[in-house]
Amino acid sequence: MNWLSEPVAASLIAMLQALVILLGAVLLGAVMTVVERRLLGLWQDRYGPNRVGPFGSLQLIADMIKIFFKEDWIPPFADRTLYVLAPGIAMASLLLSFMIIPITPGWGVADFNIGLLFFLALAGINVYAVLFGGWASGNKYALLGAMRASAQTLSYEVFMGLALMGVVAMAGSFNMREIVNAQEGLWFVVPQFFGFCTFLIAGIAVTHRHPFDQPEAEQELADGYHVEYSSMKFGMFFIGEYVGMVLVSALIVTLFFGGWHGPWLPPIVWFSLKTAAFLVLFVLLRASLPRPRYDRVMSFGWKVCLPLTLINLLVTGAVILIADPL
Amino acid sequence: MEIAFYLSALVAVLATLGVITNPNPVHALLYLIISLISVAMVFFALGAPFAGALEVIVYAGAIMVLFVFVVMMLNLGETVVAQERAWMRPRVWLGPSVLSGILLLTLIATLWGGDAGRVIGGETLTARAVGSLLFGPWLLVVELAAMLLLAALVTASHVGRLPEPDKPAVSRESGARKEAS
């Protein structure tokens, strides 16, 4: 056992952790598709999928079998390269973002100095999935969906970054672990309440979840940017949306709700509980809110959220300077 | 880190060549995005992760999205691809490339003979260091750039302003267009 020296073992453990986190994120995204339908059924006073297995617990497997064995059809009028590339970008950019999330003191993939910026960069790359997917389909509904998605995501990413800067200013670092450790006494949701509100809204908008799902509005655009996709390529867009939901929930927990901190229970349980609470909130929002008109979504972003984040950042900076003059 | 630097630099050069030679405008833009990401990787390899992340956020994540957006709206079809192909005949690009080849040779010769300059160091430049440089010695330049951008923003919103609508039915559409622009 000479080769199993200290650094080799450490890097093997790190690799294993990374693999577990990756698979965990994908699986959680897949499980959320079924959990969401059951919860929607509960809140909308109907059954939801409850036929496959006890309490519908095997529905996920049935869905996976269905989606794997569907015909994988590429339209003859599509731009093949981009058409195939787009679902990959959708999935990969979101999964890579899990790299920066510290789950417990010992668990986490990467510990970057620029942690938070890495997420913002990948969120920027994620726009191309929708944009290329919609354009390469050669379908006008898909193109309209892609246009809506890119304009919406660009507008909401502007203040998503600004909403997080209050947290960064208070923690004094972009590093996610330092941000979590800075919340040991008080969760950032209290001093950064407006930052939390705007980040939640921006997070929903960037993942195209329900109140902001104009890019794929069924009633207006058939299915938006992925109308021409079938089989596993559609599946990657579909699971990608849920992975994005898990990602935003985990980020909210890390940035505003103290990450793994909490009394009595072990860190992993606290992190999972908090993340699950936000996942349920995402589903509840979908179950309860109507879809606003597209131009209202845009003016809400620019005229309400952007000024709010700017004022929030200004006040945060002023308070920090008053409390601790240079 | 030197291997990472040379690999990403190679990708950047090849992708930029792809931007020039690809006849399909959207594919050319895809090459440009890859080129920008590899330049960001070069920054990472040089020990400036903050600049690298900003490169991806600002250039690849925002400015290129607008480029792609406009090119997709123009709906350039097969005719444009054919036109681009016609422009790529050797007669067109041979002259300029000989001239730039001479410039490249001069550059390489100068770098070869002259001072090697600074090599890639091990130190990493943090966001804190960049921030205190920007808002310390370079504060005036930052403020001037901010004023210039604010003026551009005001001008753009003035130019893009639509006339007051006559009917409520029109106001809906114009509102949507105004927000999207």
Short mmCIF file of C-alpha atoms in Angstrom, two decimals:
data_model
loop_
_atom_site.label_atom_id
_atom_site.label_comp_id
_atom_site.label_asym_id
_atom_site.label_seq_id
_atom_site.Cartn_x
_atom_site.Cartn_y
_atom_site.Cartn_z
CA MET A 1 0.00 0.00 0.00
CA ASN A 2 2.86 2.36 -0.77
CA TRP A 3 1.10 4.21 -3.56
CA LEU A 4 -1.75 5.24 -1.28
CA SER A 5 0.15 8.11 0.23
CA GLU A 6 -1.47 11.07 1.93
CA PRO A 7 -1.96 13.38 -1.10
CA VAL A 8 -3.15 10.56 -3.37
CA ALA A 9 -5.76 9.46 -0.86
CA ALA A 10 -6.88 13.05 -0.35
CA SER A 11 -7.33 13.64 -4.07
CA LEU A 12 -9.17 10.33 -4.48
CA ILE A 13 -11.57 11.31 -1.71
CA ALA A 14 -12.05 14.73 -3.33
CA MET A 15 -12.84 13.09 -6.67
CA LEU A 16 -15.31 10.73 -5.03
CA GLN A 17 -16.98 13.68 -3.30
CA ALA A 18 -17.25 15.54 -6.60
CA LEU A 19 -18.81 12.50 -8.25
CA VAL A 20 -21.31 12.02 -5.43
CA ILE A 21 -22.32 15.70 -5.54
CA LEU A 22 -22.70 15.57 -9.33
CA LEU A 23 -24.86 12.45 -9.27
CA GLY A 24 -26.77 13.76 -6.28
CA ALA A 25 -27.61 16.98 -8.12
CA VAL A 26 -28.82 15.14 -11.22
CA LEU A 27 -30.83 12.64 -9.20
CA LEU A 28 -32.39 15.34 -7.06
CA GLY A 29 -33.36 17.19 -10.23
CA ALA A 30 -34.96 14.04 -11.62
CA VAL A 31 -36.78 13.24 -8.38
CA MET A 32 -38.07 16.81 -8.22
CA THR A 33 -40.02 16.29 -11.45
CA VAL A 34 -42.21 13.72 -9.69
CA VAL A 35 -42.26 15.44 -6.30
CA GLU A 36 -43.44 18.61 -8.01
CA ARG A 37 -46.33 16.84 -9.69
CA ARG A 38 -47.41 15.18 -6.45
CA LEU A 39 -47.22 18.48 -4.55
CA LEU A 40 -49.11 20.32 -7.30
CA GLY A 41 -51.78 17.64 -7.04
CA LEU A 42 -51.95 18.12 -3.28
CA TRP A 43 -52.29 21.91 -3.46
CA GLN A 44 -54.67 21.91 -6.39
CA ASP A 45 -56.95 19.35 -4.74
CA ARG A 46 -56.39 16.47 -7.18
CA TYR A 47 -54.42 13.23 -7.09
CA GLY A 48 -51.39 13.73 -9.29
CA PRO A 49 -49.41 10.67 -10.47
CA ASN A 50 -50.24 8.00 -7.86
CA ARG A 51 -50.63 4.82 -9.95
CA VAL A 52 -47.08 3.52 -10.48
CA GLY A 53 -45.82 1.76 -7.39
CA PRO A 54 -46.81 2.59 -3.80
CA PHE A 55 -48.02 6.24 -3.67
CA GLY A 56 -46.69 6.75 -7.21
CA SER A 57 -43.11 6.38 -6.02
CA LEU A 58 -42.01 4.49 -9.16
CA GLN A 59 -43.39 7.18 -11.49
CA LEU A 60 -39.85 8.50 -12.00
CA ILE A 61 -38.67 5.15 -13.37
CA ALA A 62 -41.66 4.95 -15.71
CA ASP A 63 -40.93 8.48 -16.95
CA MET A 64 -37.27 7.66 -17.51
CA ILE A 65 -38.06 4.52 -19.48
CA LYS A 66 -40.50 6.49 -21.59
CA ILE A 67 -38.12 9.32 -22.34
CA PHE A 68 -35.14 7.05 -23.09
CA PHE A 69 -37.04 4.96 -25.62
CA LYS A 70 -38.76 7.74 -27.51
CA GLU A 71 -37.58 8.40 -31.04
CA ASP A 72 -34.72 10.89 -31.04
CA TRP A 73 -35.78 12.97 -34.01
CA ILE A 74 -33.77 15.84 -35.45
CA PRO A 75 -35.85 17.99 -37.81
CA PRO A 76 -34.40 18.14 -41.34
CA PHE A 77 -34.60 21.96 -41.30
CA ALA A 78 -32.63 22.22 -38.06
CA ASP A 79 -29.03 23.37 -37.74
CA ARG A 80 -27.65 20.03 -36.56
CA THR A 81 -24.51 21.17 -34.70
CA LEU A 82 -26.21 23.76 -32.56
CA TYR A 83 -29.34 21.63 -32.16
CA VAL A 84 -27.30 18.85 -30.56
CA LEU A 85 -25.06 21.21 -28.62
CA ALA A 86 -27.81 23.23 -26.91
CA PRO A 87 -29.14 20.63 -24.42
CA GLY A 88 -25.56 19.83 -23.44
CA ILE A 89 -24.89 23.47 -22.59
CA ALA A 90 -28.15 23.63 -20.63
CA MET A 91 -27.19 20.68 -18.46
CA ALA A 92 -23.44 21.21 -18.15
CA SER A 93 -23.44 24.89 -17.22
CA LEU A 94 -25.86 24.31 -14.36
CA LEU A 95 -24.16 21.15 -13.10
CA LEU A 96 -20.75 22.85 -13.13
CA SER A 97 -22.14 25.56 -10.84
CA PHE A 98 -22.61 22.98 -8.09
CA MET A 99 -18.82 22.97 -7.86
CA ILE A 100 -18.74 26.08 -5.71
CA ILE A 101 -21.45 25.18 -3.21
CA PRO A 102 -20.05 24.15 0.19
CA ILE A 103 -22.48 21.56 1.53
CA THR A 104 -20.87 20.88 4.90
CA PRO A 105 -17.52 21.94 6.40
CA GLY A 106 -15.93 18.82 4.88
CA TRP A 107 -18.03 18.49 1.71
CA GLY A 108 -17.70 20.57 -1.41
CA VAL A 109 -15.86 20.34 -4.71
CA ALA A 110 -13.91 23.53 -5.21
CA ASP A 111 -12.97 26.36 -2.89
CA PHE A 112 -12.46 29.26 -5.28
CA ASN A 113 -11.50 32.77 -4.33
CA ILE A 114 -13.98 34.01 -6.91
CA GLY A 115 -16.68 31.44 -5.96
CA LEU A 116 -19.73 33.59 -6.52
CA LEU A 117 -18.44 35.06 -9.78
CA PHE A 118 -18.01 31.53 -11.09
CA PHE A 119 -21.73 30.96 -10.64
CA LEU A 120 -22.58 34.26 -12.36
CA ALA A 121 -20.27 33.35 -15.26
CA LEU A 122 -21.93 29.98 -15.74
CA ALA A 123 -25.38 31.53 -15.47
CA GLY A 124 -24.28 33.78 -18.32
CA ILE A 125 -23.19 30.79 -20.39
CA ASN A 126 -26.49 29.06 -19.66
CA VAL A 127 -28.36 31.64 -21.79
CA TYR A 128 -26.82 30.16 -24.92
CA ALA A 129 -28.55 26.83 -24.37
CA VAL A 130 -31.96 28.45 -24.82
CA LEU A 131 -30.78 30.85 -27.51
CA PHE A 132 -29.08 28.22 -29.68
CA GLY A 133 -31.75 25.62 -29.01
CA GLY A 134 -34.49 27.99 -30.11
CA TRP A 135 -32.68 29.24 -33.19
CA ALA A 136 -31.33 25.88 -34.35
CA SER A 137 -34.81 24.32 -34.27
CA GLY A 138 -35.82 26.40 -37.27
CA ASN A 139 -39.26 26.94 -35.79
CA LYS A 140 -40.76 30.38 -35.28
CA TYR A 141 -42.31 29.54 -31.92
CA ALA A 142 -38.97 28.22 -30.76
CA LEU A 143 -37.26 31.38 -31.99
CA LEU A 144 -39.80 33.59 -30.20
CA GLY A 145 -39.25 31.61 -27.03
CA ALA A 146 -35.49 31.96 -27.35
CA MET A 147 -35.79 35.71 -27.88
CA ARG A 148 -37.96 36.09 -24.80
CA ALA A 149 -35.66 33.90 -22.74
CA SER A 150 -32.50 35.75 -23.68
CA ALA A 151 -33.97 39.23 -23.12
CA GLN A 152 -35.47 38.12 -19.81
CA THR A 153 -32.33 36.37 -18.59
CA LEU A 154 -30.06 39.27 -19.56
CA SER A 155 -32.26 41.77 -17.72
CA TYR A 156 -32.61 39.66 -14.61
CA GLU A 157 -28.93 38.70 -14.47
CA VAL A 158 -28.03 42.37 -14.17
CA PHE A 159 -29.65 42.73 -10.77
CA MET A 160 -29.04 39.13 -9.76
CA GLY A 161 -25.34 40.03 -9.60
CA LEU A 162 -26.11 43.30 -7.83
CA ALA A 163 -28.38 41.58 -5.29
CA LEU A 164 -25.50 39.30 -4.30
CA MET A 165 -23.01 42.14 -3.91
CA GLY A 166 -24.59 43.17 -0.61
CA VAL A 167 -23.77 39.71 0.76
CA VAL A 168 -20.27 39.92 -0.67
CA ALA A 169 -19.73 43.33 0.93
CA MET A 170 -20.86 42.06 4.32
CA ALA A 171 -18.81 38.88 4.18
CA GLY A 172 -15.84 40.68 2.63
CA SER A 173 -15.21 37.85 0.18
CA PHE A 174 -16.48 36.10 -2.93
CA ASN A 175 -15.49 32.77 -1.40
CA MET A 176 -18.56 30.70 -0.55
CA ARG A 177 -17.04 29.11 2.57
CA GLU A 178 -16.13 32.49 3.99
CA ILE A 179 -19.63 33.75 3.23
CA VAL A 180 -21.12 30.80 5.14
CA ASN A 181 -18.74 31.29 8.05
CA ALA A 182 -19.59 35.00 8.21
CA GLN A 183 -23.21 34.02 8.93
CA GLU A 184 -22.43 32.07 12.07
CA GLY A 185 -24.02 34.69 14.35
CA LEU A 186 -26.74 36.10 12.11
CA TRP A 187 -28.07 34.80 8.81
CA PHE A 188 -27.68 37.31 5.99
CA VAL A 189 -31.40 37.15 5.25
CA VAL A 190 -31.97 39.61 8.12
CA PRO A 191 -29.62 42.45 7.13
CA GLN A 192 -29.92 41.66 3.40
CA PHE A 193 -33.66 41.11 3.21
CA PHE A 194 -34.12 43.07 -0.03
CA GLY A 195 -31.09 41.33 -1.50
CA PHE A 196 -32.73 38.01 -0.66
CA CYS A 197 -36.07 39.02 -2.23
CA THR A 198 -34.50 40.22 -5.46
CA PHE A 199 -32.17 37.23 -5.70
CA LEU A 200 -35.12 34.87 -5.25
CA ILE A 201 -37.03 36.63 -8.05
CA ALA A 202 -33.99 36.71 -10.30
CA GLY A 203 -33.26 33.06 -9.55
CA ILE A 204 -36.77 32.04 -10.60
CA ALA A 205 -36.51 34.17 -13.74
CA VAL A 206 -33.11 32.81 -14.75
CA THR A 207 -34.26 29.20 -14.39
CA HIS A 208 -37.50 30.02 -16.32
CA ARG A 209 -39.66 28.68 -13.51
CA HIS A 210 -43.33 29.32 -13.38
CA PRO A 211 -44.24 32.96 -12.85
CA PHE A 212 -41.41 33.78 -15.28
CA ASP A 213 -41.85 30.96 -17.79
CA GLN A 214 -42.90 33.17 -20.70
CA PRO A 215 -40.15 31.63 -22.88
CA GLU A 216 -42.03 28.32 -22.83
CA ALA A 217 -45.59 29.54 -22.27
CA GLU A 218 -47.72 26.71 -23.62
CA GLN A 219 -50.73 28.85 -24.38
CA GLU A 220 -48.85 31.39 -26.48
CA LEU A 221 -45.78 29.63 -27.86
CA ALA A 222 -46.73 25.94 -27.94
CA ASP A 223 -43.69 25.00 -25.85
CA GLY A 224 -41.21 27.76 -26.58
CA TYR A 225 -37.60 27.05 -27.28
CA HIS A 226 -37.73 23.25 -26.91
CA VAL A 227 -40.82 22.62 -29.04
CA GLU A 228 -38.83 20.67 -31.66
CA TYR A 229 -36.87 18.57 -29.18
CA SER A 230 -37.75 14.98 -28.39
CA SER A 231 -36.48 12.06 -26.35
CA MET A 232 -33.39 12.57 -24.20
CA LYS A 233 -32.52 15.95 -25.74
CA PHE A 234 -35.83 17.26 -24.45
CA GLY A 235 -35.12 15.34 -21.25
CA MET A 236 -31.89 17.26 -20.74
CA PHE A 237 -33.67 20.61 -21.08
CA PHE A 238 -36.37 19.33 -18.76
CA ILE A 239 -34.08 17.93 -16.07
CA GLY A 240 -31.82 20.96 -16.55
CA GLU A 241 -34.65 23.20 -15.41
CA TYR A 242 -35.04 21.21 -12.21
CA VAL A 243 -31.29 21.08 -11.67
CA GLY A 244 -31.38 24.86 -11.95
CA MET A 245 -34.09 24.94 -9.31
CA VAL A 246 -31.95 22.81 -6.97
CA LEU A 247 -28.97 25.05 -7.70
CA VAL A 248 -30.80 28.29 -6.92
CA SER A 249 -32.25 26.78 -3.73
CA ALA A 250 -28.81 25.63 -2.59
CA LEU A 251 -27.36 29.06 -3.41
CA ILE A 252 -30.07 30.87 -1.46
CA VAL A 253 -29.40 28.61 1.51
CA THR A 254 -25.65 29.17 1.26
CA LEU A 255 -25.80 32.92 0.76
CA PHE A 256 -28.73 34.02 2.90
CA PHE A 257 -29.68 31.22 5.29
CA GLY A 258 -26.40 30.28 6.88
CA GLY A 259 -25.59 27.20 4.78
CA TRP A 260 -24.90 24.29 7.10
CA HIS A 261 -25.18 26.33 10.33
CA GLY A 262 -27.93 25.38 12.76
CA PRO A 263 -28.36 24.04 16.28
CA TRP A 264 -28.42 20.35 17.40
CA LEU A 265 -28.68 18.62 14.04
CA PRO A 266 -25.59 17.69 11.98
CA PRO A 267 -24.60 20.14 9.16
CA ILE A 268 -25.71 17.92 6.28
CA VAL A 269 -29.22 17.63 7.72
CA TRP A 270 -29.53 21.40 8.13
CA PHE A 271 -28.34 22.02 4.59
CA SER A 272 -30.74 19.44 3.14
CA LEU A 273 -33.68 20.69 5.18
CA LYS A 274 -33.18 24.30 4.15
CA THR A 275 -32.69 23.40 0.49
CA ALA A 276 -35.80 21.21 0.53
CA ALA A 277 -37.81 24.10 2.01
CA PHE A 278 -36.84 26.33 -0.92
CA LEU A 279 -37.55 23.61 -3.46
CA VAL A 280 -41.06 23.32 -2.01
CA LEU A 281 -41.38 27.12 -2.18
CA PHE A 282 -40.55 26.97 -5.91
CA VAL A 283 -43.33 24.43 -6.43
CA LEU A 284 -45.78 26.43 -4.30
CA LEU A 285 -45.11 29.53 -6.39
CA ARG A 286 -45.92 27.54 -9.51
CA ALA A 287 -49.09 26.17 -7.95
CA SER A 288 -50.43 29.52 -6.80
CA LEU A 289 -49.37 32.35 -9.10
CA PRO A 290 -50.73 33.29 -12.55
CA ARG A 291 -48.32 34.08 -15.35
CA PRO A 292 -47.82 37.83 -15.87
CA ARG A 293 -47.66 39.42 -19.30
CA TYR A 294 -44.21 39.46 -20.89
CA ASP A 295 -43.72 43.25 -21.05
CA ARG A 296 -44.80 43.53 -17.40
CA VAL A 297 -42.09 41.01 -16.47
CA MET A 298 -39.50 43.16 -18.20
CA SER A 299 -40.65 46.46 -16.72
CA PHE A 300 -40.87 44.89 -13.25
CA GLY A 301 -37.25 43.80 -13.58
CA TRP A 302 -35.90 47.13 -14.77
CA LYS A 303 -38.14 49.55 -12.88
CA VAL A 304 -38.61 47.83 -9.51
CA CYS A 305 -35.92 45.24 -8.89
CA LEU A 306 -32.90 47.06 -10.36
CA PRO A 307 -33.43 50.30 -8.35
CA LEU A 308 -34.18 48.22 -5.25
CA THR A 309 -30.90 46.32 -5.50
CA LEU A 310 -28.95 49.51 -6.17
CA ILE A 311 -30.43 51.22 -3.09
CA ASN A 312 -29.84 48.06 -1.06
CA LEU A 313 -26.19 47.98 -2.12
CA LEU A 314 -25.78 51.70 -1.38
CA VAL A 315 -27.29 51.40 2.11
CA THR A 316 -25.26 48.27 2.85
CA GLY A 317 -22.06 50.05 1.86
CA ALA A 318 -22.96 53.09 3.97
CA VAL A 319 -23.78 50.96 7.03
CA ILE A 320 -20.54 49.01 6.69
CA LEU A 321 -18.54 52.23 6.44
CA ILE A 322 -20.32 53.82 9.44
CA ALA A 323 -19.91 50.71 11.59
CA ASP A 324 -16.29 50.19 10.66
CA PRO A 325 -14.62 53.35 9.25
CA LEU A 326 -11.47 52.66 7.26
CA MET B 1 0.11 26.46 -15.06
CA GLU B 2 2.20 27.03 -18.19
CA ILE B 3 0.62 24.06 -19.94
CA ALA B 4 -2.82 25.47 -19.20
CA PHE B 5 -1.71 28.83 -20.54
CA TYR B 6 -0.38 27.45 -23.82
CA LEU B 7 -3.32 25.10 -24.35
CA SER B 8 -5.94 27.79 -23.80
CA ALA B 9 -3.95 30.25 -25.90
CA LEU B 10 -3.88 27.67 -28.71
CA VAL B 11 -7.64 27.20 -28.42
CA ALA B 12 -8.10 30.98 -28.48
CA VAL B 13 -6.06 31.34 -31.70
CA LEU B 14 -7.77 28.40 -33.43
CA ALA B 15 -11.24 29.58 -32.40
CA THR B 16 -10.52 33.08 -33.65
CA LEU B 17 -9.42 31.60 -36.99
CA GLY B 18 -12.73 29.76 -36.98
CA VAL B 19 -14.58 33.05 -36.51
CA ILE B 20 -12.96 34.43 -39.67
CA THR B 21 -13.23 31.36 -41.88
CA ASN B 22 -16.68 30.03 -40.92
CA PRO B 23 -19.27 31.08 -43.52
CA ASN B 24 -22.27 30.63 -41.21
CA PRO B 25 -22.66 33.78 -39.06
CA VAL B 26 -24.14 31.99 -36.02
CA HIS B 27 -21.42 29.33 -36.07
CA ALA B 28 -18.82 32.09 -36.37
CA LEU B 29 -20.31 33.71 -33.27
CA LEU B 30 -20.11 30.39 -31.46
CA TYR B 31 -16.40 30.30 -32.29
CA LEU B 32 -16.07 33.84 -30.95
CA ILE B 33 -17.71 32.78 -27.67
CA ILE B 34 -15.24 29.88 -27.39
CA SER B 35 -12.41 32.28 -28.13
CA LEU B 36 -13.54 34.62 -25.34
CA ILE B 37 -13.86 31.75 -22.87
CA SER B 38 -10.36 30.56 -23.73
CA VAL B 39 -9.03 34.09 -23.22
CA ALA B 40 -10.68 33.93 -19.79
CA MET B 41 -8.80 30.64 -19.24
CA VAL B 42 -5.59 32.47 -20.17
CA PHE B 43 -6.35 34.99 -17.42
CA PHE B 44 -6.92 32.13 -14.97
CA ALA B 45 -3.62 30.56 -15.96
CA LEU B 46 -1.83 33.89 -15.49
CA GLY B 47 -3.15 34.10 -11.93
CA ALA B 48 -5.90 36.68 -12.48
CA PRO B 49 -9.10 34.74 -11.77
CA PHE B 50 -11.09 37.93 -11.15
CA ALA B 51 -10.34 39.26 -14.63
CA GLY B 52 -11.10 35.82 -16.09
CA ALA B 53 -14.49 35.60 -14.39
CA LEU B 54 -15.37 39.13 -15.48
CA GLU B 55 -14.35 38.28 -19.04
CA VAL B 56 -16.83 35.40 -19.08
CA ILE B 57 -19.61 37.35 -17.32
CA VAL B 58 -19.32 40.53 -19.37
CA TYR B 59 -18.12 39.41 -22.78
CA ALA B 60 -19.26 35.81 -23.19
CA GLY B 61 -22.33 36.13 -20.98
CA ALA B 62 -23.74 39.53 -21.94
CA ILE B 63 -22.22 41.22 -24.97
CA MET B 64 -22.05 38.08 -27.11
CA VAL B 65 -25.65 37.24 -26.20
CA LEU B 66 -26.67 40.55 -27.78
CA PHE B 67 -24.60 39.75 -30.89
CA VAL B 68 -26.20 36.32 -31.20
CA PHE B 69 -29.61 37.86 -30.51
CA VAL B 70 -29.28 40.34 -33.37
CA VAL B 71 -27.85 37.82 -35.83
CA MET B 72 -30.67 35.40 -35.07
CA MET B 73 -33.28 38.15 -35.55
CA LEU B 74 -31.79 39.00 -38.95
CA ASN B 75 -32.51 35.42 -40.03
CA LEU B 76 -29.54 35.20 -42.40
CA GLY B 77 -30.11 32.19 -44.61
CA GLU B 78 -28.28 30.23 -47.26
CA THR B 79 -27.65 33.32 -49.39
CA VAL B 80 -25.41 34.82 -46.73
CA VAL B 81 -23.48 31.56 -46.41
CA ALA B 82 -22.95 31.53 -50.18
CA GLN B 83 -21.88 35.17 -50.11
CA GLU B 84 -19.39 34.49 -47.33
CA ARG B 85 -18.03 31.51 -49.28
CA ALA B 86 -17.50 33.75 -52.28
CA TRP B 87 -15.54 36.17 -50.13
CA MET B 88 -13.28 33.39 -48.88
CA ARG B 89 -11.61 32.74 -52.27
CA PRO B 90 -7.77 32.75 -52.11
CA ARG B 91 -7.60 35.81 -54.38
CA VAL B 92 -9.32 37.80 -51.63
CA TRP B 93 -7.40 36.73 -48.56
CA LEU B 94 -3.94 35.97 -49.97
CA GLY B 95 -2.68 39.56 -50.12
CA PRO B 96 -3.72 40.64 -46.60
CA SER B 97 -2.49 37.41 -45.05
CA VAL B 98 0.99 37.79 -46.64
CA LEU B 99 1.18 41.30 -45.19
CA SER B 100 0.06 40.20 -41.73
CA GLY B 101 2.41 37.21 -41.96
CA ILE B 102 5.31 39.63 -42.37
CA LEU B 103 4.09 41.56 -39.32
CA LEU B 104 3.84 38.30 -37.35
CA LEU B 105 7.40 37.35 -38.34
CA THR B 106 8.63 40.77 -37.19
CA LEU B 107 6.84 40.35 -33.88
CA ILE B 108 8.26 36.86 -33.32
CA ALA B 109 11.77 38.01 -34.24
CA THR B 110 11.51 40.94 -31.81
CA LEU B 111 10.27 38.72 -29.00
CA TRP B 112 12.93 36.13 -29.75
CA GLY B 113 15.86 38.53 -29.68
CA GLY B 114 14.68 41.01 -27.07
CA ASP B 115 14.08 40.88 -23.36
CA ALA B 116 12.06 37.85 -22.30
CA GLY B 117 10.03 40.04 -19.95
CA ARG B 118 8.23 38.66 -16.93
CA VAL B 119 7.44 34.99 -16.84
CA ILE B 120 4.23 33.54 -15.41
CA GLY B 121 4.44 33.99 -11.67
CA GLY B 122 2.83 31.86 -9.02
CA GLU B 123 0.95 34.69 -7.28
CA THR B 124 -2.81 35.06 -7.65
CA LEU B 125 -4.42 38.45 -7.92
CA THR B 126 -7.53 38.60 -5.73
CA ALA B 127 -10.68 40.66 -6.22
CA ARG B 128 -9.70 42.71 -3.17
CA ALA B 129 -6.42 43.74 -4.80
CA VAL B 130 -8.16 44.70 -8.05
CA GLY B 131 -10.77 46.68 -6.14
CA SER B 132 -8.31 48.65 -4.06
CA LEU B 133 -6.28 49.44 -7.20
CA LEU B 134 -9.36 50.59 -9.12
CA PHE B 135 -10.72 52.75 -6.31
CA GLY B 136 -7.30 53.91 -5.11
CA PRO B 137 -4.84 55.21 -7.70
CA TRP B 138 -7.19 54.80 -10.68
CA LEU B 139 -10.30 56.34 -9.10
CA LEU B 140 -10.39 59.26 -11.57
CA VAL B 141 -10.35 56.96 -14.61
CA VAL B 142 -13.10 54.76 -13.10
CA GLU B 143 -15.29 57.80 -12.43
CA LEU B 144 -14.70 59.16 -15.94
CA ALA B 145 -15.66 55.79 -17.44
CA ALA B 146 -18.77 55.72 -15.24
CA MET B 147 -19.80 59.19 -16.44
CA LEU B 148 -19.24 58.20 -20.07
CA LEU B 149 -21.36 55.06 -19.64
CA LEU B 150 -24.11 57.01 -17.88
CA ALA B 151 -24.18 59.52 -20.74
CA ALA B 152 -24.37 56.64 -23.23
CA LEU B 153 -27.22 55.08 -21.23
CA VAL B 154 -29.23 58.31 -21.13
CA THR B 155 -28.65 58.86 -24.85
CA ALA B 156 -29.64 55.31 -25.75
CA SER B 157 -32.84 55.48 -23.72
CA HIS B 158 -33.66 58.86 -25.32
CA VAL B 159 -33.02 57.62 -28.86
CA GLY B 160 -34.92 54.40 -28.22
CA ARG B 161 -37.92 56.21 -26.76
CA LEU B 162 -41.10 55.70 -28.75
CA PRO B 163 -43.66 58.48 -29.28
CA GLU B 164 -46.66 58.61 -26.98
CA PRO B 165 -49.27 56.08 -28.14
CA ASP B 166 -52.66 57.27 -29.38
CA LYS B 167 -54.65 54.15 -28.57
CA PRO B 168 -54.34 51.81 -25.61
CA ALA B 169 -54.12 48.83 -27.97
CA VAL B 170 -50.88 50.21 -29.40
CA SER B 171 -49.43 51.04 -26.03
CA ARG B 172 -49.16 47.40 -25.11
CA GLU B 173 -47.01 46.54 -28.07
CA SER B 174 -44.83 49.62 -27.87
CA GLY B 175 -44.31 48.99 -24.19
CA ALA B 176 -43.06 45.50 -24.89
CA ARG B 177 -40.71 46.71 -27.59
CA LYS B 178 -39.36 49.48 -25.46
CA GLU B 179 -38.52 47.11 -22.64
CA ALA B 180 -36.89 44.56 -24.89
CA SER B 181 -34.62 47.09 -26.57
#
